[in-house]
Amino acid sequence: MSDADPIAPLIPPDALRQALGRFATGVTIVTCAEPDGTRFGLTVNSFNSLSLDPPLVLWALRVASPSLQAFRASSHFAVNVLAEEQVELSRRFASRHADRFAQGQWRPGLGQAPVLAGCLAVFECAVQNTMPVGDHVLFVGRVLRLFQRAGAPLLFAGGQYRSLGEQVSVHERETAHGALR
């Protein structure tokens, strides 16, 4: 247990990271822009839906991220859900590359947040709330505009990029659904 947190479990961070890696996630690039037009973006897999009514989504950013202040100061952000053919863009935005926006076709969205062409979905959001939680800050956004198209999503699991496997058959889905009750 930690002296700072008397109820902290005895779970080593590496074991937690490895176990969490068993949960496959989609991959996004979340973007914002400062009033002077400076664009910020990073690869995020902590994106999730929060509410349908009102339409809310959330994502988390490390407190230590150099982009934190820009996202905190922005009134809007865009969540660009990547297709599997956009893996190189994901790698670029996960790095410390000097000009991340030099690749891809970008246009300004609501609040000037950059929107990427070719994504499976884009959620353009107004910041509804932010809150510090642990070593991250949660960003809750109200979805004001969205776009979607069919295609194969880019996935991340076990520390690796992945492709979507075969669709589970109807019988297998019914069996799995029954097992989850």
Short mmCIF file of N, CA and C in Angstrom, two decimals:
data_model
loop_
_atom_site.label_atom_id
_atom_site.label_comp_id
_atom_site.label_asym_id
_atom_site.label_seq_id
_atom_site.Cartn_x
_atom_site.Cartn_y
_atom_site.Cartn_z
N MET A 1 0.83 -1.19 0.00
CA MET A 1 0.00 0.00 0.00
C MET A 1 0.86 1.24 0.00
N SER A 2 0.36 2.26 -0.61
CA SER A 2 1.05 3.53 -0.68
C SER A 2 0.73 4.36 0.56
N ASP A 3 1.73 5.10 1.07
CA ASP A 3 1.48 5.99 2.20
C ASP A 3 0.52 7.11 1.81
N ALA A 4 0.57 7.52 0.54
CA ALA A 4 -0.28 8.61 0.07
C ALA A 4 -1.73 8.16 -0.08
N ASP A 5 -1.95 6.90 -0.36
CA ASP A 5 -3.30 6.38 -0.57
C ASP A 5 -3.45 5.08 0.23
N PRO A 6 -4.01 5.16 1.45
CA PRO A 6 -4.09 3.98 2.31
C PRO A 6 -4.96 2.86 1.77
N ILE A 7 -5.82 3.13 0.78
CA ILE A 7 -6.65 2.06 0.23
C ILE A 7 -6.16 1.57 -1.13
N ALA A 8 -4.97 2.02 -1.54
CA ALA A 8 -4.41 1.59 -2.83
C ALA A 8 -4.17 0.08 -2.79
N PRO A 9 -4.62 -0.64 -3.83
CA PRO A 9 -4.39 -2.09 -3.86
C PRO A 9 -2.93 -2.41 -4.15
N LEU A 10 -2.56 -3.62 -3.85
CA LEU A 10 -1.20 -4.08 -4.08
C LEU A 10 -1.07 -4.66 -5.49
N ILE A 11 -1.40 -3.88 -6.48
CA ILE A 11 -1.33 -4.31 -7.87
C ILE A 11 -0.17 -3.60 -8.53
N PRO A 12 0.84 -4.34 -8.96
CA PRO A 12 1.96 -3.69 -9.65
C PRO A 12 1.48 -3.03 -10.95
N PRO A 13 1.93 -1.81 -11.22
CA PRO A 13 1.50 -1.11 -12.44
C PRO A 13 1.74 -1.90 -13.72
N ASP A 14 2.85 -2.64 -13.82
CA ASP A 14 3.11 -3.42 -15.03
C ASP A 14 2.08 -4.54 -15.21
N ALA A 15 1.68 -5.17 -14.10
CA ALA A 15 0.66 -6.22 -14.18
C ALA A 15 -0.68 -5.63 -14.60
N LEU A 16 -1.01 -4.46 -14.07
CA LEU A 16 -2.26 -3.80 -14.45
C LEU A 16 -2.25 -3.44 -15.92
N ARG A 17 -1.13 -2.87 -16.39
CA ARG A 17 -1.02 -2.51 -17.81
C ARG A 17 -1.17 -3.74 -18.70
N GLN A 18 -0.55 -4.84 -18.31
CA GLN A 18 -0.64 -6.07 -19.11
C GLN A 18 -2.07 -6.61 -19.14
N ALA A 19 -2.74 -6.62 -18.00
CA ALA A 19 -4.12 -7.11 -17.94
C ALA A 19 -5.05 -6.19 -18.75
N LEU A 20 -4.87 -4.88 -18.63
CA LEU A 20 -5.70 -3.94 -19.40
C LEU A 20 -5.47 -4.11 -20.90
N GLY A 21 -4.27 -4.52 -21.29
CA GLY A 21 -3.96 -4.75 -22.70
C GLY A 21 -4.75 -5.89 -23.31
N ARG A 22 -5.38 -6.71 -22.48
CA ARG A 22 -6.22 -7.80 -22.98
C ARG A 22 -7.55 -7.27 -23.53
N PHE A 23 -7.88 -6.03 -23.17
CA PHE A 23 -9.12 -5.40 -23.64
C PHE A 23 -8.82 -4.66 -24.93
N ALA A 24 -9.37 -5.16 -26.03
CA ALA A 24 -9.16 -4.52 -27.34
C ALA A 24 -9.93 -3.21 -27.40
N THR A 25 -9.30 -2.19 -27.96
CA THR A 25 -9.95 -0.90 -28.12
C THR A 25 -9.83 -0.43 -29.56
N GLY A 26 -10.68 0.49 -29.92
CA GLY A 26 -10.51 1.20 -31.17
C GLY A 26 -9.41 2.22 -31.00
N VAL A 27 -8.98 2.81 -32.09
CA VAL A 27 -7.90 3.80 -32.06
C VAL A 27 -8.43 5.09 -32.67
N THR A 28 -8.15 6.21 -32.01
CA THR A 28 -8.60 7.51 -32.47
C THR A 28 -7.44 8.49 -32.50
N ILE A 29 -7.63 9.57 -33.22
CA ILE A 29 -6.78 10.74 -33.09
C ILE A 29 -7.70 11.85 -32.60
N VAL A 30 -7.41 12.38 -31.41
CA VAL A 30 -8.20 13.46 -30.84
C VAL A 30 -7.45 14.76 -31.10
N THR A 31 -8.18 15.77 -31.56
CA THR A 31 -7.56 17.03 -31.98
C THR A 31 -8.27 18.23 -31.37
N CYS A 32 -7.52 19.34 -31.31
CA CYS A 32 -8.08 20.63 -30.93
C CYS A 32 -7.22 21.70 -31.58
N ALA A 33 -7.65 22.95 -31.45
CA ALA A 33 -6.87 24.07 -31.99
C ALA A 33 -6.94 25.24 -31.02
N GLU A 34 -5.81 25.95 -30.93
CA GLU A 34 -5.78 27.17 -30.13
C GLU A 34 -6.37 28.31 -30.95
N PRO A 35 -6.76 29.41 -30.30
CA PRO A 35 -7.34 30.54 -31.04
C PRO A 35 -6.45 31.06 -32.17
N ASP A 36 -5.13 30.93 -32.03
CA ASP A 36 -4.23 31.41 -33.09
C ASP A 36 -4.10 30.41 -34.25
N GLY A 37 -4.82 29.28 -34.15
CA GLY A 37 -4.80 28.29 -35.22
C GLY A 37 -3.82 27.15 -35.02
N THR A 38 -3.00 27.20 -33.97
CA THR A 38 -2.07 26.11 -33.70
C THR A 38 -2.87 24.84 -33.41
N ARG A 39 -2.53 23.77 -34.14
CA ARG A 39 -3.27 22.51 -34.03
C ARG A 39 -2.54 21.54 -33.11
N PHE A 40 -3.32 20.80 -32.36
CA PHE A 40 -2.80 19.76 -31.47
C PHE A 40 -3.56 18.48 -31.74
N GLY A 41 -2.88 17.35 -31.64
CA GLY A 41 -3.53 16.07 -31.81
C GLY A 41 -2.67 14.95 -31.27
N LEU A 42 -3.31 13.90 -30.85
CA LEU A 42 -2.59 12.73 -30.34
C LEU A 42 -3.43 11.48 -30.51
N THR A 43 -2.76 10.35 -30.58
CA THR A 43 -3.42 9.07 -30.67
C THR A 43 -3.99 8.72 -29.31
N VAL A 44 -5.25 8.30 -29.30
CA VAL A 44 -5.96 8.00 -28.05
C VAL A 44 -6.74 6.71 -28.23
N ASN A 45 -6.63 5.80 -27.25
CA ASN A 45 -7.49 4.62 -27.27
C ASN A 45 -8.38 4.57 -26.03
N SER A 46 -8.40 5.65 -25.26
CA SER A 46 -9.25 5.71 -24.07
C SER A 46 -10.60 6.36 -24.37
N PHE A 47 -10.99 6.42 -25.62
CA PHE A 47 -12.25 7.03 -26.04
C PHE A 47 -13.41 6.09 -25.75
N ASN A 48 -14.56 6.68 -25.33
CA ASN A 48 -15.73 5.86 -25.05
C ASN A 48 -17.00 6.69 -25.14
N SER A 49 -18.12 6.01 -25.37
CA SER A 49 -19.42 6.68 -25.31
C SER A 49 -19.79 6.85 -23.84
N LEU A 50 -20.54 7.89 -23.54
CA LEU A 50 -20.95 8.14 -22.17
C LEU A 50 -22.48 8.21 -22.06
N SER A 51 -23.13 8.91 -23.00
CA SER A 51 -24.57 9.11 -22.91
C SER A 51 -25.14 9.33 -24.31
N LEU A 52 -26.35 8.80 -24.53
CA LEU A 52 -27.05 9.07 -25.79
C LEU A 52 -27.92 10.32 -25.68
N ASP A 53 -28.43 10.59 -24.49
CA ASP A 53 -29.31 11.74 -24.29
C ASP A 53 -28.99 12.41 -22.97
N PRO A 54 -28.17 13.46 -22.99
CA PRO A 54 -27.61 14.14 -24.16
C PRO A 54 -26.46 13.34 -24.77
N PRO A 55 -26.11 13.62 -26.02
CA PRO A 55 -25.03 12.87 -26.67
C PRO A 55 -23.66 13.28 -26.12
N LEU A 56 -23.08 12.40 -25.29
CA LEU A 56 -21.79 12.69 -24.65
C LEU A 56 -20.80 11.58 -24.90
N VAL A 57 -19.55 11.96 -25.10
CA VAL A 57 -18.43 11.02 -25.21
C VAL A 57 -17.36 11.46 -24.22
N LEU A 58 -16.41 10.54 -23.95
CA LEU A 58 -15.30 10.91 -23.07
C LEU A 58 -14.01 10.27 -23.55
N TRP A 59 -12.92 10.88 -23.11
CA TRP A 59 -11.58 10.33 -23.36
C TRP A 59 -10.67 10.86 -22.26
N ALA A 60 -9.52 10.23 -22.10
CA ALA A 60 -8.60 10.59 -21.02
C ALA A 60 -7.23 10.95 -21.58
N LEU A 61 -6.60 11.93 -20.92
CA LEU A 61 -5.26 12.39 -21.31
C LEU A 61 -4.38 12.41 -20.07
N ARG A 62 -3.17 11.87 -20.21
CA ARG A 62 -2.21 11.86 -19.09
C ARG A 62 -1.93 13.27 -18.62
N VAL A 63 -1.84 13.44 -17.31
CA VAL A 63 -1.52 14.74 -16.73
C VAL A 63 -0.16 15.22 -17.22
N ALA A 64 0.75 14.30 -17.49
CA ALA A 64 2.10 14.65 -17.93
C ALA A 64 2.18 14.98 -19.43
N SER A 65 1.08 14.89 -20.16
CA SER A 65 1.12 15.14 -21.59
C SER A 65 1.44 16.60 -21.90
N PRO A 66 2.35 16.84 -22.86
CA PRO A 66 2.65 18.21 -23.26
C PRO A 66 1.46 18.90 -23.93
N SER A 67 0.47 18.15 -24.36
CA SER A 67 -0.72 18.73 -25.01
C SER A 67 -1.83 19.08 -24.03
N LEU A 68 -1.67 18.76 -22.77
CA LEU A 68 -2.76 18.94 -21.80
C LEU A 68 -3.27 20.38 -21.76
N GLN A 69 -2.38 21.34 -21.68
CA GLN A 69 -2.82 22.74 -21.57
C GLN A 69 -3.62 23.18 -22.78
N ALA A 70 -3.21 22.75 -23.97
CA ALA A 70 -3.94 23.11 -25.19
C ALA A 70 -5.36 22.54 -25.16
N PHE A 71 -5.51 21.29 -24.75
CA PHE A 71 -6.85 20.70 -24.70
C PHE A 71 -7.68 21.34 -23.60
N ARG A 72 -7.06 21.67 -22.47
CA ARG A 72 -7.81 22.33 -21.39
C ARG A 72 -8.30 23.72 -21.82
N ALA A 73 -7.52 24.40 -22.65
CA ALA A 73 -7.87 25.76 -23.06
C ALA A 73 -8.86 25.79 -24.23
N SER A 74 -9.06 24.65 -24.90
CA SER A 74 -9.93 24.60 -26.08
C SER A 74 -11.39 24.42 -25.69
N SER A 75 -12.25 25.05 -26.46
CA SER A 75 -13.70 24.91 -26.23
C SER A 75 -14.26 23.69 -26.97
N HIS A 76 -13.53 23.17 -27.96
CA HIS A 76 -13.98 22.06 -28.77
C HIS A 76 -12.86 21.05 -28.98
N PHE A 77 -13.23 19.83 -29.28
CA PHE A 77 -12.27 18.83 -29.74
C PHE A 77 -12.98 17.93 -30.75
N ALA A 78 -12.18 17.24 -31.57
CA ALA A 78 -12.72 16.27 -32.53
C ALA A 78 -12.09 14.92 -32.24
N VAL A 79 -12.92 13.89 -32.29
CA VAL A 79 -12.45 12.51 -32.15
C VAL A 79 -12.56 11.87 -33.51
N ASN A 80 -11.41 11.53 -34.10
CA ASN A 80 -11.33 10.93 -35.43
C ASN A 80 -11.08 9.43 -35.24
N VAL A 81 -12.09 8.60 -35.53
CA VAL A 81 -12.00 7.15 -35.34
C VAL A 81 -11.32 6.55 -36.56
N LEU A 82 -10.17 5.91 -36.33
CA LEU A 82 -9.33 5.47 -37.44
C LEU A 82 -9.76 4.14 -38.05
N ALA A 83 -9.59 4.06 -39.37
CA ALA A 83 -9.76 2.83 -40.13
C ALA A 83 -8.42 2.08 -40.11
N GLU A 84 -8.46 0.78 -40.37
CA GLU A 84 -7.23 -0.01 -40.26
C GLU A 84 -6.15 0.47 -41.22
N GLU A 85 -6.52 1.08 -42.35
CA GLU A 85 -5.49 1.57 -43.28
C GLU A 85 -4.83 2.87 -42.80
N GLN A 86 -5.26 3.40 -41.66
CA GLN A 86 -4.69 4.63 -41.12
C GLN A 86 -3.69 4.37 -39.98
N VAL A 87 -3.15 3.18 -39.94
CA VAL A 87 -2.23 2.80 -38.85
C VAL A 87 -1.00 3.71 -38.82
N GLU A 88 -0.49 4.12 -39.97
CA GLU A 88 0.71 4.99 -39.97
C GLU A 88 0.41 6.36 -39.38
N LEU A 89 -0.79 6.89 -39.62
CA LEU A 89 -1.17 8.15 -38.99
C LEU A 89 -1.26 7.99 -37.48
N SER A 90 -1.78 6.84 -37.04
CA SER A 90 -1.86 6.58 -35.60
C SER A 90 -0.45 6.58 -34.99
N ARG A 91 0.48 5.92 -35.66
CA ARG A 91 1.87 5.89 -35.16
C ARG A 91 2.46 7.30 -35.13
N ARG A 92 2.18 8.06 -36.16
CA ARG A 92 2.72 9.43 -36.25
C ARG A 92 2.21 10.28 -35.08
N PHE A 93 0.91 10.18 -34.78
CA PHE A 93 0.33 10.99 -33.71
C PHE A 93 0.62 10.43 -32.32
N ALA A 94 1.15 9.20 -32.25
CA ALA A 94 1.58 8.63 -30.97
C ALA A 94 3.04 8.98 -30.68
N SER A 95 3.72 9.56 -31.66
CA SER A 95 5.14 9.90 -31.51
C SER A 95 5.29 11.37 -31.15
N ARG A 96 6.52 11.80 -31.02
CA ARG A 96 6.81 13.22 -30.76
C ARG A 96 7.17 13.94 -32.07
N HIS A 97 6.62 13.46 -33.16
CA HIS A 97 6.89 14.03 -34.48
C HIS A 97 6.61 15.52 -34.47
N ALA A 98 7.49 16.29 -35.07
CA ALA A 98 7.39 17.75 -35.04
C ALA A 98 6.12 18.27 -35.72
N ASP A 99 5.79 17.76 -36.91
CA ASP A 99 4.58 18.22 -37.59
C ASP A 99 3.68 17.03 -37.88
N ARG A 100 2.89 16.68 -36.91
CA ARG A 100 2.01 15.53 -37.04
C ARG A 100 0.98 15.70 -38.14
N PHE A 101 0.58 16.93 -38.41
CA PHE A 101 -0.48 17.20 -39.37
C PHE A 101 0.03 17.27 -40.82
N ALA A 102 1.32 17.01 -41.05
CA ALA A 102 1.86 17.06 -42.41
C ALA A 102 1.35 15.91 -43.27
N GLN A 103 0.86 14.86 -42.66
CA GLN A 103 0.27 13.74 -43.40
C GLN A 103 -1.22 13.68 -43.12
N GLY A 104 -1.97 13.18 -44.07
CA GLY A 104 -3.42 13.09 -43.94
C GLY A 104 -4.07 14.35 -44.52
N GLN A 105 -5.34 14.24 -44.82
CA GLN A 105 -6.10 15.37 -45.34
C GLN A 105 -6.94 15.91 -44.19
N TRP A 106 -6.62 17.14 -43.79
CA TRP A 106 -7.26 17.76 -42.63
C TRP A 106 -8.07 18.97 -43.04
N ARG A 107 -9.19 19.20 -42.36
CA ARG A 107 -9.97 20.42 -42.53
C ARG A 107 -10.37 20.90 -41.14
N PRO A 108 -10.59 22.19 -40.97
CA PRO A 108 -11.03 22.68 -39.67
C PRO A 108 -12.50 22.33 -39.41
N GLY A 109 -12.75 21.80 -38.22
CA GLY A 109 -14.12 21.48 -37.81
C GLY A 109 -14.62 22.54 -36.83
N LEU A 110 -15.59 22.18 -36.04
CA LEU A 110 -16.14 23.09 -35.04
C LEU A 110 -15.04 23.53 -34.08
N GLY A 111 -15.00 24.80 -33.74
CA GLY A 111 -13.94 25.31 -32.88
C GLY A 111 -12.57 25.19 -33.49
N GLN A 112 -12.51 25.00 -34.81
CA GLN A 112 -11.27 24.83 -35.57
C GLN A 112 -10.53 23.52 -35.27
N ALA A 113 -11.16 22.60 -34.51
CA ALA A 113 -10.52 21.30 -34.23
C ALA A 113 -10.34 20.55 -35.55
N PRO A 114 -9.13 20.08 -35.84
CA PRO A 114 -8.87 19.40 -37.11
C PRO A 114 -9.66 18.10 -37.26
N VAL A 115 -10.26 17.92 -38.45
CA VAL A 115 -11.02 16.74 -38.79
C VAL A 115 -10.29 16.03 -39.93
N LEU A 116 -10.08 14.73 -39.78
CA LEU A 116 -9.32 13.92 -40.73
C LEU A 116 -10.24 13.24 -41.73
N ALA A 117 -9.92 13.37 -43.01
CA ALA A 117 -10.67 12.67 -44.07
C ALA A 117 -10.35 11.18 -44.02
N GLY A 118 -11.33 10.36 -44.37
CA GLY A 118 -11.11 8.92 -44.48
C GLY A 118 -11.34 8.14 -43.20
N CYS A 119 -11.72 8.81 -42.14
CA CYS A 119 -11.99 8.11 -40.87
C CYS A 119 -13.29 7.32 -40.97
N LEU A 120 -13.45 6.36 -40.06
CA LEU A 120 -14.71 5.62 -39.99
C LEU A 120 -15.80 6.45 -39.34
N ALA A 121 -15.39 7.30 -38.40
CA ALA A 121 -16.35 8.20 -37.74
C ALA A 121 -15.59 9.40 -37.23
N VAL A 122 -16.29 10.52 -37.15
CA VAL A 122 -15.75 11.73 -36.54
C VAL A 122 -16.82 12.28 -35.62
N PHE A 123 -16.41 12.60 -34.39
CA PHE A 123 -17.30 13.22 -33.42
C PHE A 123 -16.75 14.61 -33.13
N GLU A 124 -17.47 15.64 -33.53
CA GLU A 124 -17.07 17.01 -33.24
C GLU A 124 -17.81 17.45 -31.98
N CYS A 125 -17.06 17.85 -30.97
CA CYS A 125 -17.61 18.04 -29.64
C CYS A 125 -17.28 19.39 -29.04
N ALA A 126 -18.20 19.89 -28.24
CA ALA A 126 -17.94 21.02 -27.36
C ALA A 126 -17.55 20.43 -26.00
N VAL A 127 -16.54 20.99 -25.38
CA VAL A 127 -16.12 20.48 -24.07
C VAL A 127 -17.25 20.73 -23.07
N GLN A 128 -17.73 19.66 -22.47
CA GLN A 128 -18.80 19.74 -21.48
C GLN A 128 -18.22 19.82 -20.07
N ASN A 129 -17.14 19.05 -19.85
CA ASN A 129 -16.55 18.99 -18.52
C ASN A 129 -15.16 18.38 -18.61
N THR A 130 -14.32 18.74 -17.67
CA THR A 130 -13.03 18.07 -17.49
C THR A 130 -12.89 17.78 -16.01
N MET A 131 -12.22 16.68 -15.70
CA MET A 131 -11.99 16.37 -14.30
C MET A 131 -10.74 15.53 -14.14
N PRO A 132 -9.89 15.90 -13.17
CA PRO A 132 -8.71 15.09 -12.90
C PRO A 132 -9.11 13.80 -12.19
N VAL A 133 -8.57 12.69 -12.67
CA VAL A 133 -8.80 11.39 -12.05
C VAL A 133 -7.49 10.62 -12.13
N GLY A 134 -6.89 10.36 -10.97
CA GLY A 134 -5.62 9.65 -10.94
C GLY A 134 -4.56 10.44 -11.70
N ASP A 135 -3.85 9.75 -12.59
CA ASP A 135 -2.79 10.41 -13.35
C ASP A 135 -3.28 10.89 -14.73
N HIS A 136 -4.59 11.03 -14.88
CA HIS A 136 -5.20 11.48 -16.13
C HIS A 136 -6.21 12.60 -15.87
N VAL A 137 -6.59 13.27 -16.94
CA VAL A 137 -7.70 14.21 -16.93
C VAL A 137 -8.74 13.65 -17.90
N LEU A 138 -9.98 13.53 -17.42
CA LEU A 138 -11.07 13.09 -18.28
C LEU A 138 -11.67 14.30 -18.99
N PHE A 139 -11.90 14.16 -20.28
CA PHE A 139 -12.56 15.18 -21.08
C PHE A 139 -13.91 14.62 -21.51
N VAL A 140 -14.97 15.30 -21.15
CA VAL A 140 -16.32 14.92 -21.55
C VAL A 140 -16.76 15.93 -22.60
N GLY A 141 -17.20 15.43 -23.73
CA GLY A 141 -17.63 16.31 -24.82
C GLY A 141 -19.06 16.05 -25.23
N ARG A 142 -19.76 17.13 -25.53
CA ARG A 142 -21.12 17.02 -26.08
C ARG A 142 -20.99 16.95 -27.60
N VAL A 143 -21.48 15.89 -28.19
CA VAL A 143 -21.38 15.70 -29.64
C VAL A 143 -22.33 16.67 -30.32
N LEU A 144 -21.75 17.54 -31.15
CA LEU A 144 -22.54 18.54 -31.89
C LEU A 144 -22.72 18.16 -33.35
N ARG A 145 -21.75 17.40 -33.87
CA ARG A 145 -21.81 16.98 -35.27
C ARG A 145 -21.05 15.68 -35.39
N LEU A 146 -21.51 14.79 -36.28
CA LEU A 146 -20.79 13.53 -36.49
C LEU A 146 -20.84 13.11 -37.94
N PHE A 147 -19.94 12.22 -38.27
CA PHE A 147 -19.84 11.63 -39.60
C PHE A 147 -19.51 10.17 -39.38
N GLN A 148 -20.00 9.30 -40.26
CA GLN A 148 -19.62 7.89 -40.18
C GLN A 148 -19.67 7.25 -41.56
N ARG A 149 -18.87 6.20 -41.72
CA ARG A 149 -18.87 5.41 -42.96
C ARG A 149 -18.55 3.97 -42.60
N ALA A 150 -18.84 3.07 -43.50
CA ALA A 150 -18.52 1.66 -43.29
C ALA A 150 -17.02 1.44 -43.51
N GLY A 151 -16.49 0.41 -42.88
CA GLY A 151 -15.09 0.06 -43.06
C GLY A 151 -14.58 -0.72 -41.87
N ALA A 152 -13.36 -1.20 -41.99
CA ALA A 152 -12.73 -1.99 -40.93
C ALA A 152 -12.00 -1.06 -39.97
N PRO A 153 -12.27 -1.18 -38.67
CA PRO A 153 -11.62 -0.30 -37.69
C PRO A 153 -10.20 -0.72 -37.37
N LEU A 154 -9.39 0.25 -37.00
CA LEU A 154 -8.07 -0.03 -36.46
C LEU A 154 -8.24 -0.35 -34.98
N LEU A 155 -7.65 -1.45 -34.53
CA LEU A 155 -7.77 -1.88 -33.15
C LEU A 155 -6.41 -1.90 -32.47
N PHE A 156 -6.43 -1.89 -31.15
CA PHE A 156 -5.20 -1.97 -30.36
C PHE A 156 -5.45 -2.94 -29.20
N ALA A 157 -4.60 -3.95 -29.07
CA ALA A 157 -4.72 -4.93 -27.98
C ALA A 157 -3.36 -5.55 -27.73
N GLY A 158 -3.05 -5.78 -26.48
CA GLY A 158 -1.78 -6.43 -26.15
C GLY A 158 -0.57 -5.64 -26.60
N GLY A 159 -0.69 -4.32 -26.64
CA GLY A 159 0.44 -3.48 -27.05
C GLY A 159 0.70 -3.48 -28.54
N GLN A 160 -0.23 -4.00 -29.35
CA GLN A 160 -0.05 -4.10 -30.80
C GLN A 160 -1.29 -3.60 -31.53
N TYR A 161 -1.08 -3.08 -32.74
CA TYR A 161 -2.20 -2.77 -33.61
C TYR A 161 -2.76 -4.09 -34.13
N ARG A 162 -4.07 -4.14 -34.29
CA ARG A 162 -4.74 -5.38 -34.73
C ARG A 162 -5.79 -5.04 -35.77
N SER A 163 -6.21 -6.09 -36.50
CA SER A 163 -7.33 -5.99 -37.43
C SER A 163 -8.50 -6.73 -36.82
N LEU A 164 -9.68 -6.36 -37.24
CA LEU A 164 -10.88 -7.03 -36.78
C LEU A 164 -10.92 -8.42 -37.38
N GLY A 165 -11.21 -9.43 -36.57
CA GLY A 165 -11.29 -10.81 -37.04
C GLY A 165 -12.61 -11.10 -37.71
N GLU A 166 -12.86 -12.35 -37.90
CA GLU A 166 -14.10 -12.79 -38.52
C GLU A 166 -15.29 -12.46 -37.64
N GLN A 167 -16.41 -12.19 -38.28
CA GLN A 167 -17.65 -11.93 -37.55
C GLN A 167 -18.10 -13.21 -36.88
N VAL A 168 -18.57 -13.11 -35.65
CA VAL A 168 -19.08 -14.26 -34.93
C VAL A 168 -20.42 -14.63 -35.55
N SER A 169 -20.64 -15.93 -35.77
CA SER A 169 -21.90 -16.37 -36.39
C SER A 169 -23.08 -16.09 -35.46
N VAL A 170 -24.28 -16.12 -36.03
CA VAL A 170 -25.49 -15.86 -35.25
C VAL A 170 -25.57 -16.84 -34.09
N HIS A 171 -25.32 -18.12 -34.33
CA HIS A 171 -25.39 -19.14 -33.27
C HIS A 171 -24.37 -18.85 -32.18
N GLU A 172 -23.15 -18.51 -32.57
CA GLU A 172 -22.11 -18.20 -31.59
C GLU A 172 -22.47 -16.96 -30.79
N ARG A 173 -23.09 -15.96 -31.46
CA ARG A 173 -23.50 -14.75 -30.74
C ARG A 173 -24.57 -15.07 -29.72
N GLU A 174 -25.54 -15.90 -30.10
CA GLU A 174 -26.59 -16.26 -29.15
C GLU A 174 -26.02 -17.01 -27.96
N THR A 175 -25.08 -17.92 -28.21
CA THR A 175 -24.44 -18.66 -27.13
C THR A 175 -23.66 -17.73 -26.24
N ALA A 176 -22.90 -16.82 -26.82
CA ALA A 176 -22.12 -15.86 -26.04
C ALA A 176 -23.04 -14.94 -25.25
N HIS A 177 -24.13 -14.49 -25.89
CA HIS A 177 -25.08 -13.59 -25.21
C HIS A 177 -25.69 -14.30 -24.00
N GLY A 178 -26.06 -15.56 -24.18
CA GLY A 178 -26.62 -16.32 -23.06
C GLY A 178 -25.63 -16.50 -21.93
N ALA A 179 -24.35 -16.65 -22.29
CA ALA A 179 -23.31 -16.84 -21.27
C ALA A 179 -23.05 -15.58 -20.49
N LEU A 180 -23.39 -14.43 -21.04
CA LEU A 180 -23.13 -13.16 -20.36
C LEU A 180 -24.23 -12.73 -19.43
N ARG A 181 -25.32 -13.43 -19.45
CA ARG A 181 -26.47 -13.04 -18.58
C ARG A 181 -26.21 -13.33 -17.14
#
